[in-house]
Amino acid sequence: MERQLISEILVKKLKSATSVAVLTGAGISAESGVPTFRGEEGLWKKFRPEELANFNAFVSNPDLVWEWYQYRRKIIESIRPNPGHYAIAGMEKHHDTFAVITQNVDNLHIQAGSKKVHELHGNIMRNYCIDCGKGATDVTALRSGKVPRCLCGGLIRPGVVWFGEMLPEDPWRAGVQAAENAQVFFSVGTSAVVYPAADLPRIAKRAGAYLIEINIERTELSPYADEVLLGKSGEILPRIVEEAYA
Ligand code: APR
């Protein structure tokens, strides 16, 4: 793929922007080894979300769902952030307001040093009881292949948002606010088909933000973007940092 140029407009906009926000999806973690959902080797090509990523599936077959999340946790524990995550963390200090709004549950933005990360779909390293809501921290129980139980007897579930569930209020509200206030908004490594997260770039654009999409291919969002940078986020983001903040 031809080396994507960083436009002078984008560099100028970033140099003057006081408020910037970034929405990320599975694509930003692909170069770290986290499978995406809808790509060639995507999780939803191999597994059925209706069997694994919703509440009813969990209640009807908790061990199957738990085992699947243990499998995903093992992958995520063995990987590290990539230059894309670090570039985003490095952008933070150059703007008065900077927010990372992520659909990813892999904790990699936090590991890369980003301070303000709004996790719209939760975090796979967290767990809680479906009955009393208490966070589960008993590592031994959490490491077992079988779904653990809370002291109250309730099933312990992964701290992620499943299909058909509401997003956690605070991260969603913070995400909307960041989108409404951003002068520059990046949509990175997301197919932009899962709502309400996919609304955020459109909210930002309607509020006047300069909208940049970074993806290895065009998406449903591309016609709305002011710029579509085609390529790997782990290659394009470090170059944006180099050219905009040098
Ligand atoms: N750099 C940039 N973009 C990439 C890269 C890369 N190295 N690799 C893949 N992509 C792009 C793909 O082209 C695709 O558009 O990342 C996108 C990943 O899309 P999905 O797999 O649909 O993941 P995402 O958009 O994060 O899914 C949203 O759906 O399944 C649910 O809850 C899950 O948070 C997830 C949500």
Tab-separated table of C-alpha atoms and ligand atoms in Angstrom:
chain	number	residue	atom	x	y	z
A	1	MET	CA	0.000	0.000	0.000
A	2	GLU	CA	1.395	3.445	-0.958
A	3	ARG	CA	2.770	5.538	1.992
A	4	GLN	CA	-0.138	7.784	3.069
A	5	LEU	CA	0.808	11.464	3.218
A	6	ILE	CA	-0.170	13.573	6.248
A	7	SER	CA	-1.873	16.687	4.890
A	8	GLU	CA	-0.813	20.241	5.755
A	9	ILE	CA	-4.418	20.954	6.778
A	10	LEU	CA	-4.331	18.165	9.360
A	11	VAL	CA	-0.961	19.327	10.727
A	12	LYS	CA	-2.253	22.933	10.932
A	13	LYS	CA	-5.519	21.849	12.597
A	14	LEU	CA	-3.631	19.773	15.173
A	15	LYS	CA	-1.171	22.581	15.926
A	16	SER	CA	-4.049	24.955	16.763
A	17	ALA	CA	-6.520	22.497	18.350
A	18	THR	CA	-7.134	22.801	22.109
A	19	SER	CA	-9.567	19.867	22.133
A	20	VAL	CA	-8.957	16.554	20.331
A	21	ALA	CA	-10.695	13.165	20.639
A	22	VAL	CA	-9.958	9.696	19.261
A	23	LEU	CA	-12.426	6.815	18.840
A	24	THR	CA	-10.713	3.438	18.497
A	25	GLY	CA	-11.838	-0.049	17.533
A	26	ALA	CA	-10.296	-3.497	17.234
A	27	GLY	CA	-8.140	-2.422	14.292
A	28	ILE	CA	-5.779	-0.406	16.500
A	29	SER	CA	-4.938	-3.567	18.459
A	30	ALA	CA	-4.615	-5.805	15.393
A	31	GLU	CA	-0.869	-5.058	15.086
A	32	SER	CA	-0.478	-6.192	18.724
A	33	GLY	CA	-2.001	-9.559	17.844
A	34	VAL	CA	-5.589	-9.060	19.072
A	35	PRO	CA	-8.011	-10.560	16.537
A	36	THR	CA	-10.549	-8.072	15.153
A	37	PHE	CA	-14.254	-9.007	15.006
A	38	ARG	CA	-15.271	-8.673	11.367
A	39	GLY	CA	-11.885	-8.960	9.584
A	40	GLU	CA	-10.702	-12.036	7.571
A	41	GLU	CA	-9.491	-13.831	10.732
A	42	GLY	CA	-12.092	-11.954	12.806
A	43	LEU	CA	-13.653	-13.524	15.915
A	44	TRP	CA	-17.153	-13.370	14.446
A	45	LYS	CA	-15.954	-15.445	11.474
A	46	LYS	CA	-15.057	-18.275	13.864
A	47	PHE	CA	-17.470	-17.840	16.760
A	48	ARG	CA	-21.165	-16.969	16.957
A	49	PRO	CA	-21.730	-13.748	18.941
A	50	GLU	CA	-25.295	-14.848	19.725
A	51	GLU	CA	-23.839	-17.905	21.528
A	52	LEU	CA	-21.047	-16.103	23.345
A	53	ALA	CA	-21.542	-12.343	23.683
A	54	ASN	CA	-24.991	-11.830	25.174
A	55	PHE	CA	-26.592	-12.214	28.586
A	56	ASN	CA	-29.048	-14.997	27.740
A	57	ALA	CA	-26.263	-17.110	26.242
A	58	PHE	CA	-24.274	-16.623	29.453
A	59	VAL	CA	-27.164	-17.617	31.726
A	60	SER	CA	-28.030	-20.658	29.598
A	61	ASN	CA	-24.424	-21.843	29.225
A	62	PRO	CA	-22.149	-19.931	31.673
A	63	ASP	CA	-19.173	-22.297	31.419
A	64	LEU	CA	-19.002	-22.053	27.600
A	65	VAL	CA	-19.062	-18.244	27.702
A	66	TRP	CA	-16.610	-18.103	30.611
A	67	GLU	CA	-14.205	-20.458	28.804
A	68	TRP	CA	-14.312	-18.226	25.726
A	69	TYR	CA	-13.480	-15.135	27.741
A	70	GLN	CA	-10.621	-17.033	29.478
A	71	TYR	CA	-9.316	-17.858	25.985
A	72	ARG	CA	-9.493	-14.176	24.968
A	73	ARG	CA	-7.912	-13.032	28.269
A	74	LYS	CA	-4.979	-15.376	27.691
A	75	ILE	CA	-4.346	-13.742	24.289
A	76	ILE	CA	-4.653	-10.246	25.746
A	77	GLU	CA	-2.386	-10.969	28.742
A	78	SER	CA	0.373	-12.085	26.364
A	79	ILE	CA	0.429	-8.979	24.180
A	80	ARG	CA	1.661	-5.385	24.424
A	81	PRO	CA	0.531	-2.023	23.039
A	82	ASN	CA	1.864	-1.144	19.564
A	83	PRO	CA	3.192	2.147	18.102
A	84	GLY	CA	-0.407	3.210	17.375
A	85	HIS	CA	-1.352	3.076	21.066
A	86	TYR	CA	1.846	4.879	22.072
A	87	ALA	CA	1.338	7.595	19.442
A	88	ILE	CA	-2.131	8.333	20.838
A	89	ALA	CA	-0.737	8.446	24.384
A	90	GLY	CA	1.928	10.879	23.128
A	91	MET	CA	-0.640	13.238	21.577
A	92	GLU	CA	-2.343	13.877	24.938
A	93	LYS	CA	0.133	16.458	26.308
A	94	HIS	CA	-0.160	18.667	23.206
A	95	HIS	CA	-3.825	19.593	23.792
A	96	ASP	CA	-5.736	21.129	26.734
A	97	THR	CA	-8.453	18.485	26.312
A	98	PHE	CA	-7.696	15.078	24.854
A	99	ALA	CA	-9.885	11.983	25.135
A	100	VAL	CA	-9.522	8.384	24.028
A	101	ILE	CA	-12.927	6.753	23.533
A	102	THR	CA	-12.436	3.039	22.934
A	103	GLN	CA	-14.672	0.131	21.977
A	104	ASN	CA	-11.829	-2.208	22.897
A	105	VAL	CA	-11.859	-4.202	26.130
A	106	ASP	CA	-8.117	-5.049	25.961
A	107	ASN	CA	-6.713	-2.398	28.343
A	108	LEU	CA	-3.948	-1.511	25.825
A	109	HIS	CA	-4.538	2.258	25.768
A	110	ILE	CA	-4.124	2.354	29.542
A	111	GLN	CA	-0.999	0.181	29.306
A	112	ALA	CA	0.414	2.574	26.668
A	113	GLY	CA	0.061	5.446	29.145
A	114	SER	CA	-3.120	7.206	27.967
A	115	LYS	CA	-4.602	9.032	30.976
A	116	LYS	CA	-8.178	9.749	29.847
A	117	VAL	CA	-9.628	6.535	28.405
A	118	HIS	CA	-13.404	6.075	28.159
A	119	GLU	CA	-14.085	2.342	27.833
A	120	LEU	CA	-17.468	2.155	26.078
A	121	HIS	CA	-17.602	-1.660	26.034
A	122	GLY	CA	-16.004	-2.312	29.433
A	123	ASN	CA	-12.732	-4.085	30.203
A	124	ILE	CA	-12.083	-7.837	29.851
A	125	MET	CA	-9.821	-7.849	32.929
A	126	ARG	CA	-12.725	-6.841	35.182
A	127	ASN	CA	-15.459	-9.181	36.472
A	128	TYR	CA	-18.573	-8.753	38.583
A	129	CYS	CA	-21.522	-10.646	40.047
A	130	ILE	CA	-24.697	-10.698	37.964
A	131	ASP	CA	-26.840	-10.707	41.174
A	132	CYS	CA	-25.247	-8.272	43.667
A	133	GLY	CA	-23.064	-6.406	41.150
A	134	LYS	CA	-19.999	-6.711	43.382
A	135	GLY	CA	-16.657	-6.677	41.591
A	136	ALA	CA	-14.909	-10.044	41.678
A	137	THR	CA	-11.238	-10.051	42.556
A	138	ASP	CA	-10.542	-13.593	43.785
A	139	VAL	CA	-7.813	-14.362	41.201
A	140	THR	CA	-7.740	-18.129	41.881
A	141	ALA	CA	-11.478	-18.446	41.267
A	142	LEU	CA	-11.142	-16.158	38.251
A	143	ARG	CA	-8.370	-18.313	36.814
A	144	SER	CA	-10.494	-21.481	36.904
A	145	GLY	CA	-11.947	-22.923	33.724
A	146	LYS	CA	-15.373	-23.005	35.297
A	147	VAL	CA	-17.471	-19.899	35.877
A	148	PRO	CA	-16.861	-18.712	39.460
A	149	ARG	CA	-19.567	-17.789	41.959
A	150	CYS	CA	-19.833	-14.725	44.139
A	151	LEU	CA	-20.135	-14.999	47.948
A	152	CYS	CA	-23.811	-14.167	47.411
A	153	GLY	CA	-24.055	-17.225	45.142
A	154	GLY	CA	-24.445	-15.202	41.927
A	155	LEU	CA	-22.568	-16.036	38.712
A	156	ILE	CA	-19.455	-13.935	38.015
A	157	ARG	CA	-19.458	-12.422	34.523
A	158	PRO	CA	-16.748	-10.612	32.493
A	159	GLY	CA	-16.907	-6.788	32.850
A	160	VAL	CA	-17.634	-6.252	29.140
A	161	VAL	CA	-20.772	-4.941	27.380
A	162	TRP	CA	-22.649	-7.636	25.491
A	163	PHE	CA	-24.923	-7.269	22.481
A	164	GLY	CA	-28.321	-5.932	23.519
A	165	GLU	CA	-26.910	-4.280	26.655
A	166	MET	CA	-26.731	-0.563	27.446
A	167	LEU	CA	-23.331	1.089	27.439
A	168	PRO	CA	-22.044	2.200	30.864
A	169	GLU	CA	-23.438	5.719	31.423
A	170	ASP	CA	-20.327	7.655	32.485
A	171	PRO	CA	-17.988	6.580	29.646
A	172	TRP	CA	-20.790	7.100	27.097
A	173	ARG	CA	-21.662	10.572	28.423
A	174	ALA	CA	-17.950	11.512	28.494
A	175	GLY	CA	-17.570	10.189	24.942
A	176	VAL	CA	-20.446	12.314	23.643
A	177	GLN	CA	-19.077	15.401	25.405
A	178	ALA	CA	-15.593	14.817	23.970
A	179	ALA	CA	-17.089	14.390	20.476
A	180	GLU	CA	-19.179	17.585	20.805
A	181	ASN	CA	-16.166	19.632	21.968
A	182	ALA	CA	-13.462	18.253	19.681
A	183	GLN	CA	-11.935	20.463	16.980
A	184	VAL	CA	-10.192	17.396	15.568
A	185	PHE	CA	-11.740	13.905	15.823
A	186	PHE	CA	-10.004	10.673	14.762
A	187	SER	CA	-11.844	7.410	14.041
A	188	VAL	CA	-9.198	4.679	14.129
A	189	GLY	CA	-9.474	0.964	13.299
A	190	THR	CA	-13.233	0.610	13.564
A	191	SER	CA	-15.723	-0.658	10.966
A	192	ALA	CA	-18.110	1.982	12.396
A	193	VAL	CA	-21.121	-0.347	12.190
A	194	VAL	CA	-21.806	-0.940	15.897
A	195	TYR	CA	-24.031	1.670	17.547
A	196	PRO	CA	-24.164	3.819	19.552
A	197	ALA	CA	-20.324	4.059	19.395
A	198	ALA	CA	-20.448	4.527	15.606
A	199	ASP	CA	-22.519	7.682	16.176
A	200	LEU	CA	-19.645	9.529	17.866
A	201	PRO	CA	-17.694	10.515	14.705
A	202	ARG	CA	-20.939	11.814	13.205
A	203	ILE	CA	-21.746	13.776	16.392
A	204	ALA	CA	-18.259	15.324	16.241
A	205	LYS	CA	-18.598	16.192	12.546
A	206	ARG	CA	-22.017	17.803	13.094
A	207	ALA	CA	-20.502	19.844	15.933
A	208	GLY	CA	-17.857	21.186	13.531
A	209	ALA	CA	-14.899	18.872	14.135
A	210	TYR	CA	-12.349	18.049	11.426
A	211	LEU	CA	-12.948	14.303	11.024
A	212	ILE	CA	-10.122	11.922	10.089
A	213	GLU	CA	-10.606	8.204	9.545
A	214	ILE	CA	-7.628	5.825	9.772
A	215	ASN	CA	-8.291	2.297	8.526
A	216	ILE	CA	-6.741	-0.276	6.208
A	217	GLU	CA	-9.924	-0.018	4.118
A	218	ARG	CA	-12.847	2.340	3.565
A	219	THR	CA	-15.893	1.970	5.826
A	220	GLU	CA	-19.460	3.267	6.034
A	221	LEU	CA	-18.025	6.318	7.802
A	222	SER	CA	-15.580	7.242	5.008
A	223	PRO	CA	-18.025	9.488	3.035
A	224	TYR	CA	-18.441	11.658	6.178
A	225	ALA	CA	-14.735	12.060	6.880
A	226	ASP	CA	-12.746	15.156	5.878
A	227	GLU	CA	-9.769	12.855	5.357
A	228	VAL	CA	-9.503	9.065	5.015
A	229	LEU	CA	-5.970	7.828	5.704
A	230	LEU	CA	-5.733	4.301	4.334
A	231	GLY	CA	-3.111	2.154	6.046
A	232	LYS	CA	-2.128	0.548	9.333
A	233	SER	CA	-2.774	2.730	12.383
A	234	GLY	CA	0.525	1.568	13.912
A	235	GLU	CA	2.309	3.175	10.930
A	236	ILE	CA	0.143	6.251	10.282
A	237	LEU	CA	-0.355	7.540	13.860
A	238	PRO	CA	3.388	7.791	14.718
A	239	ARG	CA	3.879	9.771	11.507
A	240	ILE	CA	1.064	12.169	12.418
A	241	VAL	CA	2.784	12.745	15.782
A	242	GLU	CA	6.146	13.260	14.039
A	243	GLU	CA	4.746	15.800	11.557
A	244	ALA	CA	2.266	17.632	13.768
A	245	TYR	CA	4.234	18.042	16.989
A	246	ALA	CA	7.885	18.098	15.870
B	1	APR	N1	-4.959	-0.441	11.229
B	1	APR	C1	-6.130	0.244	11.017
B	1	APR	N2	-7.340	-0.369	10.837
B	1	APR	C2	-7.344	-1.721	10.855
B	1	APR	C3	-6.161	-2.496	11.054
B	1	APR	C4	-4.928	-1.793	11.252
B	1	APR	N3	-3.770	-2.433	11.447
B	1	APR	N4	-6.510	-3.825	11.008
B	1	APR	C5	-7.861	-3.869	10.807
B	1	APR	N5	-8.356	-2.609	10.711
B	1	APR	C6	-9.763	-2.191	10.540
B	1	APR	C7	-10.632	-3.125	9.696
B	1	APR	O1	-10.575	-2.773	8.328
B	1	APR	C8	-12.024	-2.858	10.275
B	1	APR	O2	-12.676	-1.773	9.611
B	1	APR	O3	-10.345	-2.234	11.841
B	1	APR	C9	-11.746	-2.446	11.726
B	1	APR	C10	-12.156	-3.470	12.778
B	1	APR	O4	-13.542	-3.580	12.704
B	1	APR	P1	-14.331	-4.647	13.607
B	1	APR	O5	-13.640	-5.950	13.557
B	1	APR	O6	-15.767	-4.569	13.175
B	1	APR	O7	-14.153	-4.096	15.090
B	1	APR	P2	-14.848	-2.839	15.803
B	1	APR	O8	-15.226	-1.772	14.822
B	1	APR	O9	-13.991	-2.443	16.925
B	1	APR	O10	-16.192	-3.532	16.370
B	1	APR	C11	-17.036	-2.784	17.177
B	1	APR	O11	-18.324	-4.749	17.712
B	1	APR	O12	-18.163	-6.966	18.051
B	1	APR	C12	-18.397	-5.781	18.674
B	1	APR	O13	-18.066	-5.163	20.925
B	1	APR	C13	-17.377	-5.500	19.757
B	1	APR	O14	-16.219	-3.423	20.240
B	1	APR	C14	-16.614	-4.287	19.213
B	1	APR	C15	-17.631	-3.651	18.279
